[in-house]
Amino acid sequence: MRESKTNFESFESIILAIIMSVFILFSIYFFTILLFIVPVPFIIYGIKSDLKSGLLSLLASLLTVGIILEPTMSLLLLLIYGPFTGLNIYLIQKRYSALKVVAYSATLLFLSSMILYGIMNMRGLDIITQLKENFSQSLVLQMDLLEEAGLTTHELLIQRDTLRSTFETVLMIIPAISIISMSIWSYINYSLTRLGLNKIGISIITLPRFYRFRLPDNFAIGTLVMVLTAFIIRWMNIPYADSVYLNIIVLIGAILFVQGLAVIEHFLLIRIKAKRIIKVLAYIIIFMSPRFFFGISILGTLDLIFDLRKIRRAK
């Protein structure tokens, strides 16, 4: 009986590896964004069976992709997917809270991406340099179009300086953008994993309803310490101080923005019991109008200090 079960699990692992190999190849050639959800089936299988089985199936799938394409591609994907899949399986099996799983996974993804960036640099592929070259080409094209539109030389110079300043700022906050992106990636993978596990009768700790999202009570103190530290580093003219300071501000702003959205969600869902169409329209307006971002971050800050939703009191 035990041998029969082992054979069935091996068969499952092989089938999963074959299906996911095809899926990865399809994603690479036709729909790259699907690569972001590749770990989900392996996490589900690893939780259903065990950590070793999930990772071996992932390895077999990536080896197949490497044979068909090139080994380097397989190794790069393994560097990202392997630790992420293993950590998710371990944390979920150990019944860690959903927020901890998402946070730890996002941190690991960021570290893996930094290692990947280092490897690519050693191979002579500098992503930052490539971005700068692409921007220079795009800038020349935009200047030509604006000149054809009849702008004066002075107006063209203003537009050029504005575009360059914006691009340089974006380059400076790439670490913050990466952390935010990894957090979203981790959240999506956890949500899909939970849905998949529910389908096969395995329940895991769910993420709290978004309108109940709340930062830890000590977040305000931690934020103050980080900002003061970054300010001191900047004041001492330590190399890359401006970049560190800016990235910290962007990250804190993004986190407070999420809390501000939770306050809005609470108001729409609990206070006025708005219909779904009203909620959708509200979020479309918010995300289509960047001018709201700062105000919503302030709303998140006020909720952090004054507990506008009375969540702490309820607990």
mmCIF file of C-alpha atoms in Angstrom:
data_model
loop_
_atom_site.group_PDB
_atom_site.id
_atom_site.type_symbol
_atom_site.label_atom_id
_atom_site.label_comp_id
_atom_site.label_asym_id
_atom_site.label_seq_id
_atom_site.Cartn_x
_atom_site.Cartn_y
_atom_site.Cartn_z
ATOM 1 C CA MET A 1 0.000 0.000 0.000
ATOM 2 C CA ARG A 2 2.834 2.345 0.936
ATOM 3 C CA GLU A 3 4.689 1.495 -2.279
ATOM 4 C CA SER A 4 1.535 2.136 -4.312
ATOM 5 C CA LYS A 5 1.131 5.571 -2.694
ATOM 6 C CA THR A 6 4.776 6.416 -3.381
ATOM 7 C CA ASN A 7 4.406 5.430 -7.036
ATOM 8 C CA PHE A 8 1.279 7.561 -7.374
ATOM 9 C CA GLU A 9 3.047 10.587 -5.851
ATOM 10 C CA SER A 10 5.981 10.081 -8.232
ATOM 11 C CA PHE A 11 3.530 9.934 -11.142
ATOM 12 C CA GLU A 12 1.892 13.159 -9.910
ATOM 13 C CA SER A 13 5.276 14.847 -9.670
ATOM 14 C CA ILE A 14 6.228 13.833 -13.218
ATOM 15 C CA ILE A 15 2.897 14.979 -14.670
ATOM 16 C CA LEU A 16 3.170 18.311 -12.844
ATOM 17 C CA ALA A 17 6.729 18.808 -14.127
ATOM 18 C CA ILE A 18 5.668 18.104 -17.725
ATOM 19 C CA ILE A 19 2.612 20.385 -17.589
ATOM 20 C CA MET A 20 4.558 23.224 -15.984
ATOM 21 C CA SER A 21 7.412 22.857 -18.481
ATOM 22 C CA VAL A 22 4.919 23.494 -21.268
ATOM 23 C CA PHE A 23 3.377 26.346 -19.276
ATOM 24 C CA ILE A 24 6.761 28.028 -18.712
ATOM 25 C CA LEU A 25 7.697 27.724 -22.383
ATOM 26 C CA PHE A 26 4.330 29.152 -23.402
ATOM 27 C CA SER A 27 4.797 32.033 -20.962
ATOM 28 C CA ILE A 28 8.301 32.825 -22.218
ATOM 29 C CA TYR A 29 7.263 32.890 -25.865
ATOM 30 C CA PHE A 30 3.737 34.331 -25.705
ATOM 31 C CA PHE A 31 2.667 35.739 -22.335
ATOM 32 C CA THR A 32 5.598 36.644 -20.086
ATOM 33 C CA ILE A 33 3.474 37.918 -17.209
ATOM 34 C CA LEU A 34 2.352 34.338 -16.496
ATOM 35 C CA LEU A 35 5.887 33.583 -15.283
ATOM 36 C CA PHE A 36 4.969 35.358 -12.055
ATOM 37 C CA ILE A 37 2.540 32.586 -11.036
ATOM 38 C CA VAL A 38 4.783 29.624 -11.943
ATOM 39 C CA PRO A 39 5.604 28.799 -8.278
ATOM 40 C CA VAL A 40 1.932 28.375 -7.297
ATOM 41 C CA PRO A 41 1.366 24.757 -8.518
ATOM 42 C CA PHE A 42 4.652 23.632 -6.969
ATOM 43 C CA ILE A 43 3.797 25.267 -3.644
ATOM 44 C CA ILE A 44 0.397 23.556 -3.652
ATOM 45 C CA TYR A 45 1.946 20.195 -4.526
ATOM 46 C CA GLY A 46 4.678 20.639 -1.908
ATOM 47 C CA ILE A 47 2.116 21.358 0.815
ATOM 48 C CA LYS A 48 -0.041 18.442 -0.318
ATOM 49 C CA SER A 49 2.922 16.029 -0.404
ATOM 50 C CA ASP A 50 6.105 17.411 1.169
ATOM 51 C CA LEU A 51 8.768 20.065 0.694
ATOM 52 C CA LYS A 52 11.179 17.733 -1.091
ATOM 53 C CA SER A 53 8.590 16.598 -3.643
ATOM 54 C CA GLY A 54 7.575 20.154 -4.488
ATOM 55 C CA LEU A 55 11.164 21.276 -5.040
ATOM 56 C CA LEU A 56 12.108 18.174 -7.048
ATOM 57 C CA SER A 57 9.133 18.691 -9.345
ATOM 58 C CA LEU A 58 10.137 22.327 -9.819
ATOM 59 C CA LEU A 59 13.735 21.279 -10.553
ATOM 60 C CA ALA A 60 12.611 18.685 -13.111
ATOM 61 C CA SER A 61 10.407 21.238 -14.842
ATOM 62 C CA LEU A 62 13.164 23.855 -15.041
ATOM 63 C CA LEU A 63 15.704 21.277 -16.245
ATOM 64 C CA THR A 64 13.340 20.415 -19.090
ATOM 65 C CA VAL A 65 13.042 24.102 -19.959
ATOM 66 C CA GLY A 66 16.833 24.405 -19.828
ATOM 67 C CA ILE A 67 17.284 21.497 -22.235
ATOM 68 C CA ILE A 68 14.815 22.974 -24.721
ATOM 69 C CA LEU A 69 16.044 26.574 -24.461
ATOM 70 C CA GLU A 70 19.368 27.003 -22.699
ATOM 71 C CA PRO A 71 20.771 25.981 -19.280
ATOM 72 C CA THR A 72 21.396 29.596 -18.267
ATOM 73 C CA MET A 73 17.683 30.412 -18.494
ATOM 74 C CA SER A 74 16.888 27.404 -16.323
ATOM 75 C CA LEU A 75 19.450 28.392 -13.674
ATOM 76 C CA LEU A 76 18.197 31.983 -13.506
ATOM 77 C CA LEU A 77 14.604 30.845 -13.057
ATOM 78 C CA LEU A 78 15.706 28.330 -10.424
ATOM 79 C CA LEU A 79 17.470 31.086 -8.492
ATOM 80 C CA ILE A 80 14.176 32.985 -8.223
ATOM 81 C CA TYR A 81 11.626 30.172 -8.012
ATOM 82 C CA GLY A 82 13.556 27.667 -5.888
ATOM 83 C CA PRO A 83 14.024 29.619 -2.630
ATOM 84 C CA PHE A 84 10.623 31.304 -3.012
ATOM 85 C CA THR A 85 8.789 27.990 -3.481
ATOM 86 C CA GLY A 86 10.681 26.264 -0.669
ATOM 87 C CA LEU A 87 10.106 29.094 1.794
ATOM 88 C CA ASN A 88 6.381 29.287 1.022
ATOM 89 C CA ILE A 89 5.917 25.549 1.464
ATOM 90 C CA TYR A 90 7.796 25.613 4.784
ATOM 91 C CA LEU A 91 6.053 28.674 6.226
ATOM 92 C CA ILE A 92 2.559 27.576 5.210
ATOM 93 C CA GLN A 93 3.095 24.064 6.559
ATOM 94 C CA LYS A 94 4.300 25.592 9.844
ATOM 95 C CA ARG A 95 1.086 27.645 9.981
ATOM 96 C CA TYR A 96 2.747 31.043 9.892
ATOM 97 C CA SER A 97 0.354 33.966 9.575
ATOM 98 C CA ALA A 98 -0.510 35.065 6.063
ATOM 99 C CA LEU A 99 1.111 38.469 6.505
ATOM 100 C CA LYS A 100 4.366 36.878 7.678
ATOM 101 C CA VAL A 101 4.391 34.490 4.717
ATOM 102 C CA VAL A 102 3.899 37.379 2.305
ATOM 103 C CA ALA A 103 6.490 39.585 4.047
ATOM 104 C CA TYR A 104 9.183 36.886 4.344
ATOM 105 C CA SER A 105 8.598 35.716 0.775
ATOM 106 C CA ALA A 106 8.825 39.270 -0.580
ATOM 107 C CA THR A 107 12.091 39.810 1.305
ATOM 108 C CA LEU A 108 13.529 36.599 -0.107
ATOM 109 C CA LEU A 109 12.416 37.546 -3.629
ATOM 110 C CA PHE A 110 14.171 40.886 -3.284
ATOM 111 C CA LEU A 111 17.402 39.242 -2.099
ATOM 112 C CA SER A 112 17.218 36.685 -4.922
ATOM 113 C CA SER A 113 16.697 39.467 -7.462
ATOM 114 C CA MET A 114 19.757 41.295 -6.104
ATOM 115 C CA ILE A 115 21.839 38.134 -6.511
ATOM 116 C CA LEU A 116 20.439 37.708 -10.011
ATOM 117 C CA TYR A 117 21.348 41.322 -10.814
ATOM 118 C CA GLY A 118 24.905 40.680 -9.590
ATOM 119 C CA ILE A 119 25.223 37.551 -11.730
ATOM 120 C CA MET A 120 23.962 39.380 -14.807
ATOM 121 C CA ASN A 121 26.464 42.175 -14.181
ATOM 122 C CA MET A 122 29.296 39.657 -14.001
ATOM 123 C CA ARG A 123 28.129 38.265 -17.340
ATOM 124 C CA GLY A 124 28.395 41.744 -18.845
ATOM 125 C CA LEU A 125 24.684 42.594 -18.872
ATOM 126 C CA ASP A 126 24.146 45.826 -16.932
ATOM 127 C CA ILE A 127 20.418 46.480 -16.696
ATOM 128 C CA ILE A 128 20.868 50.067 -15.472
ATOM 129 C CA THR A 129 23.141 50.919 -18.408
ATOM 130 C CA GLN A 130 20.626 49.338 -20.773
ATOM 131 C CA LEU A 131 17.828 51.419 -19.267
ATOM 132 C CA LYS A 132 19.879 54.589 -19.684
ATOM 133 C CA GLU A 133 20.597 53.789 -23.332
ATOM 134 C CA ASN A 134 16.926 53.095 -24.012
ATOM 135 C CA PHE A 135 15.962 56.332 -22.284
ATOM 136 C CA SER A 136 18.466 58.345 -24.352
ATOM 137 C CA GLN A 137 16.996 56.938 -27.565
ATOM 138 C CA SER A 138 13.456 57.596 -26.344
ATOM 139 C CA LEU A 139 14.371 61.136 -25.299
ATOM 140 C CA VAL A 140 15.738 61.968 -28.756
ATOM 141 C CA LEU A 141 12.537 60.652 -30.340
ATOM 142 C CA GLN A 142 10.319 62.641 -27.965
ATOM 143 C CA MET A 143 12.308 65.834 -28.560
ATOM 144 C CA ASP A 144 11.902 65.405 -32.328
ATOM 145 C CA LEU A 145 8.151 64.938 -31.928
ATOM 146 C CA LEU A 146 7.850 67.994 -29.662
ATOM 147 C CA GLU A 147 9.918 70.068 -32.089
ATOM 148 C CA GLU A 148 7.623 69.054 -34.926
ATOM 149 C CA ALA A 149 4.676 70.068 -32.731
ATOM 150 C CA GLY A 150 6.020 73.629 -32.769
ATOM 151 C CA LEU A 151 7.545 74.023 -29.294
ATOM 152 C CA THR A 152 10.164 76.734 -28.868
ATOM 153 C CA THR A 153 13.779 75.978 -27.988
ATOM 154 C CA HIS A 154 13.200 77.150 -24.419
ATOM 155 C CA GLU A 155 10.143 74.899 -24.023
ATOM 156 C CA LEU A 156 12.079 71.950 -25.476
ATOM 157 C CA LEU A 157 14.887 72.458 -22.953
ATOM 158 C CA ILE A 158 12.373 72.554 -20.074
ATOM 159 C CA GLN A 159 10.720 69.346 -21.297
ATOM 160 C CA ARG A 160 14.093 67.648 -21.705
ATOM 161 C CA ASP A 161 15.259 68.612 -18.207
ATOM 162 C CA THR A 162 11.947 67.473 -16.708
ATOM 163 C CA LEU A 163 12.143 64.085 -18.421
ATOM 164 C CA ARG A 164 15.765 63.599 -17.377
ATOM 165 C CA SER A 165 15.015 64.557 -13.782
ATOM 166 C CA THR A 166 12.071 62.156 -13.654
ATOM 167 C CA PHE A 167 14.134 59.333 -15.131
ATOM 168 C CA GLU A 168 16.998 59.898 -12.662
ATOM 169 C CA THR A 169 14.536 59.864 -9.775
ATOM 170 C CA VAL A 170 13.038 56.581 -10.995
ATOM 171 C CA LEU A 171 16.532 55.078 -11.196
ATOM 172 C CA MET A 172 17.221 56.161 -7.620
ATOM 173 C CA ILE A 173 14.094 54.491 -6.249
ATOM 174 C CA ILE A 174 14.498 51.183 -8.111
ATOM 175 C CA PRO A 175 15.138 49.346 -4.786
ATOM 176 C CA ALA A 176 11.864 50.680 -3.332
ATOM 177 C CA ILE A 177 9.988 49.861 -6.529
ATOM 178 C CA SER A 178 11.475 46.356 -6.443
ATOM 179 C CA ILE A 179 10.397 45.754 -2.835
ATOM 180 C CA ILE A 180 6.870 46.973 -3.575
ATOM 181 C CA SER A 181 6.706 44.784 -6.705
ATOM 182 C CA MET A 182 7.994 41.734 -4.816
ATOM 183 C CA SER A 183 5.374 42.288 -2.109
ATOM 184 C CA ILE A 184 2.593 42.379 -4.707
ATOM 185 C CA TRP A 185 4.043 39.282 -6.386
ATOM 186 C CA SER A 186 4.210 37.422 -3.076
ATOM 187 C CA TYR A 187 0.653 38.469 -2.178
ATOM 188 C CA ILE A 188 -0.746 37.256 -5.518
ATOM 189 C CA ASN A 189 1.063 33.909 -5.223
ATOM 190 C CA TYR A 190 -0.189 33.386 -1.663
ATOM 191 C CA SER A 191 -3.761 34.218 -2.654
ATOM 192 C CA LEU A 192 -3.676 31.814 -5.619
ATOM 193 C CA THR A 193 -2.061 29.135 -3.455
ATOM 194 C CA ARG A 194 -4.843 29.471 -0.887
ATOM 195 C CA LEU A 195 -7.488 29.169 -3.600
ATOM 196 C CA GLY A 196 -5.782 26.094 -5.046
ATOM 197 C CA LEU A 197 -5.442 24.409 -1.669
ATOM 198 C CA ASN A 198 -9.097 25.098 -0.878
ATOM 199 C CA LYS A 199 -10.033 23.278 -4.090
ATOM 200 C CA ILE A 200 -8.307 20.115 -2.845
ATOM 201 C CA GLY A 201 -9.658 20.382 0.692
ATOM 202 C CA ILE A 202 -6.640 21.908 2.451
ATOM 203 C CA SER A 203 -7.289 25.084 4.412
ATOM 204 C CA ILE A 204 -4.572 27.541 5.389
ATOM 205 C CA ILE A 205 -4.503 30.793 7.307
ATOM 206 C CA THR A 206 -6.213 33.435 5.197
ATOM 207 C CA LEU A 207 -5.230 37.034 4.799
ATOM 208 C CA PRO A 208 -7.431 39.365 6.849
ATOM 209 C CA ARG A 209 -10.134 41.263 4.988
ATOM 210 C CA PHE A 210 -8.528 44.295 3.392
ATOM 211 C CA TYR A 211 -10.705 46.772 5.278
ATOM 212 C CA ARG A 212 -9.209 45.372 8.508
ATOM 213 C CA PHE A 213 -5.607 45.790 7.365
ATOM 214 C CA ARG A 214 -3.645 47.587 10.055
ATOM 215 C CA LEU A 215 0.045 48.255 10.527
ATOM 216 C CA PRO A 216 1.684 47.108 13.781
ATOM 217 C CA ASP A 217 1.422 49.506 16.711
ATOM 218 C CA ASN A 218 5.196 50.008 16.740
ATOM 219 C CA PHE A 219 5.332 50.908 13.037
ATOM 220 C CA ALA A 220 5.187 54.643 13.800
ATOM 221 C CA ILE A 221 8.227 54.408 16.084
ATOM 222 C CA GLY A 222 10.096 52.249 13.579
ATOM 223 C CA THR A 223 9.277 54.717 10.809
ATOM 224 C CA LEU A 224 10.518 57.638 12.867
ATOM 225 C CA VAL A 225 13.794 55.844 13.580
ATOM 226 C CA MET A 226 14.315 54.991 9.888
ATOM 227 C CA VAL A 227 13.593 58.538 8.720
ATOM 228 C CA LEU A 228 15.886 60.071 11.343
ATOM 229 C CA THR A 229 18.656 57.603 10.477
ATOM 230 C CA ALA A 230 18.305 58.346 6.772
ATOM 231 C CA PHE A 231 18.279 62.089 7.499
ATOM 232 C CA ILE A 232 21.487 61.831 9.562
ATOM 233 C CA ILE A 233 23.165 59.781 6.813
ATOM 234 C CA ARG A 234 22.126 62.414 4.288
ATOM 235 C CA TRP A 235 23.336 65.245 6.540
ATOM 236 C CA MET A 236 26.746 63.541 6.893
ATOM 237 C CA ASN A 237 27.094 63.389 3.080
ATOM 238 C CA ILE A 238 27.660 59.652 3.097
ATOM 239 C CA PRO A 239 27.741 58.189 -0.456
ATOM 240 C CA TYR A 240 24.290 57.293 -1.841
ATOM 241 C CA ALA A 241 22.651 58.995 1.159
ATOM 242 C CA ASP A 242 20.097 60.763 -1.039
ATOM 243 C CA SER A 243 19.131 57.469 -2.668
ATOM 244 C CA VAL A 244 18.737 55.736 0.715
ATOM 245 C CA TYR A 245 16.646 58.605 2.064
ATOM 246 C CA LEU A 246 14.414 58.719 -1.010
ATOM 247 C CA ASN A 247 13.851 54.947 -1.027
ATOM 248 C CA ILE A 248 12.861 54.963 2.647
ATOM 249 C CA ILE A 249 10.389 57.797 2.047
ATOM 250 C CA VAL A 250 8.882 55.985 -0.967
ATOM 251 C CA LEU A 251 8.504 52.722 0.969
ATOM 252 C CA ILE A 252 6.925 54.398 3.991
ATOM 253 C CA GLY A 253 4.604 56.373 1.711
ATOM 254 C CA ALA A 254 3.554 53.205 -0.124
ATOM 255 C CA ILE A 255 2.821 51.373 3.142
ATOM 256 C CA LEU A 256 0.789 54.267 4.518
ATOM 257 C CA PHE A 257 -1.023 54.492 1.176
ATOM 258 C CA VAL A 258 -2.141 50.867 1.587
ATOM 259 C CA GLN A 259 -3.416 51.637 5.092
ATOM 260 C CA GLY A 260 -5.208 54.684 3.722
ATOM 261 C CA LEU A 261 -6.887 52.504 1.091
ATOM 262 C CA ALA A 262 -7.973 50.157 3.874
ATOM 263 C CA VAL A 263 -9.623 53.103 5.620
ATOM 264 C CA ILE A 264 -11.478 53.988 2.415
ATOM 265 C CA GLU A 265 -12.497 50.341 1.980
ATOM 266 C CA HIS A 266 -13.803 50.314 5.572
ATOM 267 C CA PHE A 267 -15.794 53.490 4.960
ATOM 268 C CA LEU A 268 -17.301 52.179 1.705
ATOM 269 C CA LEU A 269 -17.990 48.650 2.929
ATOM 270 C CA ILE A 270 -18.928 49.124 6.591
ATOM 271 C CA ARG A 271 -20.048 52.716 7.069
ATOM 272 C CA ILE A 272 -22.127 53.382 3.942
ATOM 273 C CA LYS A 273 -22.362 49.801 2.612
ATOM 274 C CA ALA A 274 -21.640 50.964 -0.919
ATOM 275 C CA LYS A 275 -22.488 48.739 -3.864
ATOM 276 C CA ARG A 276 -19.673 47.031 -5.766
ATOM 277 C CA ILE A 277 -19.957 49.403 -8.731
ATOM 278 C CA ILE A 278 -19.417 52.398 -6.418
ATOM 279 C CA LYS A 279 -16.299 50.776 -4.948
ATOM 280 C CA VAL A 280 -14.912 49.985 -8.397
ATOM 281 C CA LEU A 281 -15.499 53.554 -9.589
ATOM 282 C CA ALA A 282 -13.882 54.944 -6.432
ATOM 283 C CA TYR A 283 -10.739 52.876 -6.943
ATOM 284 C CA ILE A 284 -10.579 53.718 -10.645
ATOM 285 C CA ILE A 285 -10.680 57.432 -9.785
ATOM 286 C CA ILE A 286 -7.996 56.983 -7.120
ATOM 287 C CA PHE A 287 -5.551 55.066 -9.299
ATOM 288 C CA MET A 288 -6.187 57.230 -12.359
ATOM 289 C CA SER A 289 -5.412 60.408 -10.401
ATOM 290 C CA PRO A 290 -1.940 60.396 -8.772
ATOM 291 C CA ARG A 291 -2.841 63.608 -6.928
ATOM 292 C CA PHE A 292 -4.869 61.440 -4.516
ATOM 293 C CA PHE A 293 -1.849 59.343 -3.498
ATOM 294 C CA PHE A 294 -0.420 61.839 -1.016
ATOM 295 C CA GLY A 295 -3.816 62.505 0.569
ATOM 296 C CA ILE A 296 -4.520 58.791 1.016
ATOM 297 C CA SER A 297 -1.076 58.314 2.607
ATOM 298 C CA ILE A 298 -1.954 61.113 5.056
ATOM 299 C CA LEU A 299 -5.251 59.323 5.763
ATOM 300 C CA GLY A 300 -3.266 56.147 6.500
ATOM 301 C CA THR A 301 -1.020 58.120 8.860
ATOM 302 C CA LEU A 302 -4.018 59.552 10.727
ATOM 303 C CA ASP A 303 -5.513 56.072 11.070
ATOM 304 C CA LEU A 304 -2.206 54.758 12.393
ATOM 305 C CA ILE A 305 -2.135 57.473 15.063
ATOM 306 C CA PHE A 306 -5.804 57.932 15.948
ATOM 307 C CA ASP A 307 -7.284 54.542 14.963
ATOM 308 C CA LEU A 308 -10.034 56.055 12.819
ATOM 309 C CA ARG A 309 -11.659 52.657 12.269
ATOM 310 C CA LYS A 310 -11.574 51.774 16.000
ATOM 311 C CA ILE A 311 -9.936 48.431 15.231
ATOM 312 C CA ARG A 312 -7.633 48.510 18.251
ATOM 313 C CA ARG A 313 -10.593 49.286 20.512
ATOM 314 C CA ALA A 314 -12.527 46.366 19.012
ATOM 315 C CA LYS A 315 -9.681 44.033 19.856
#
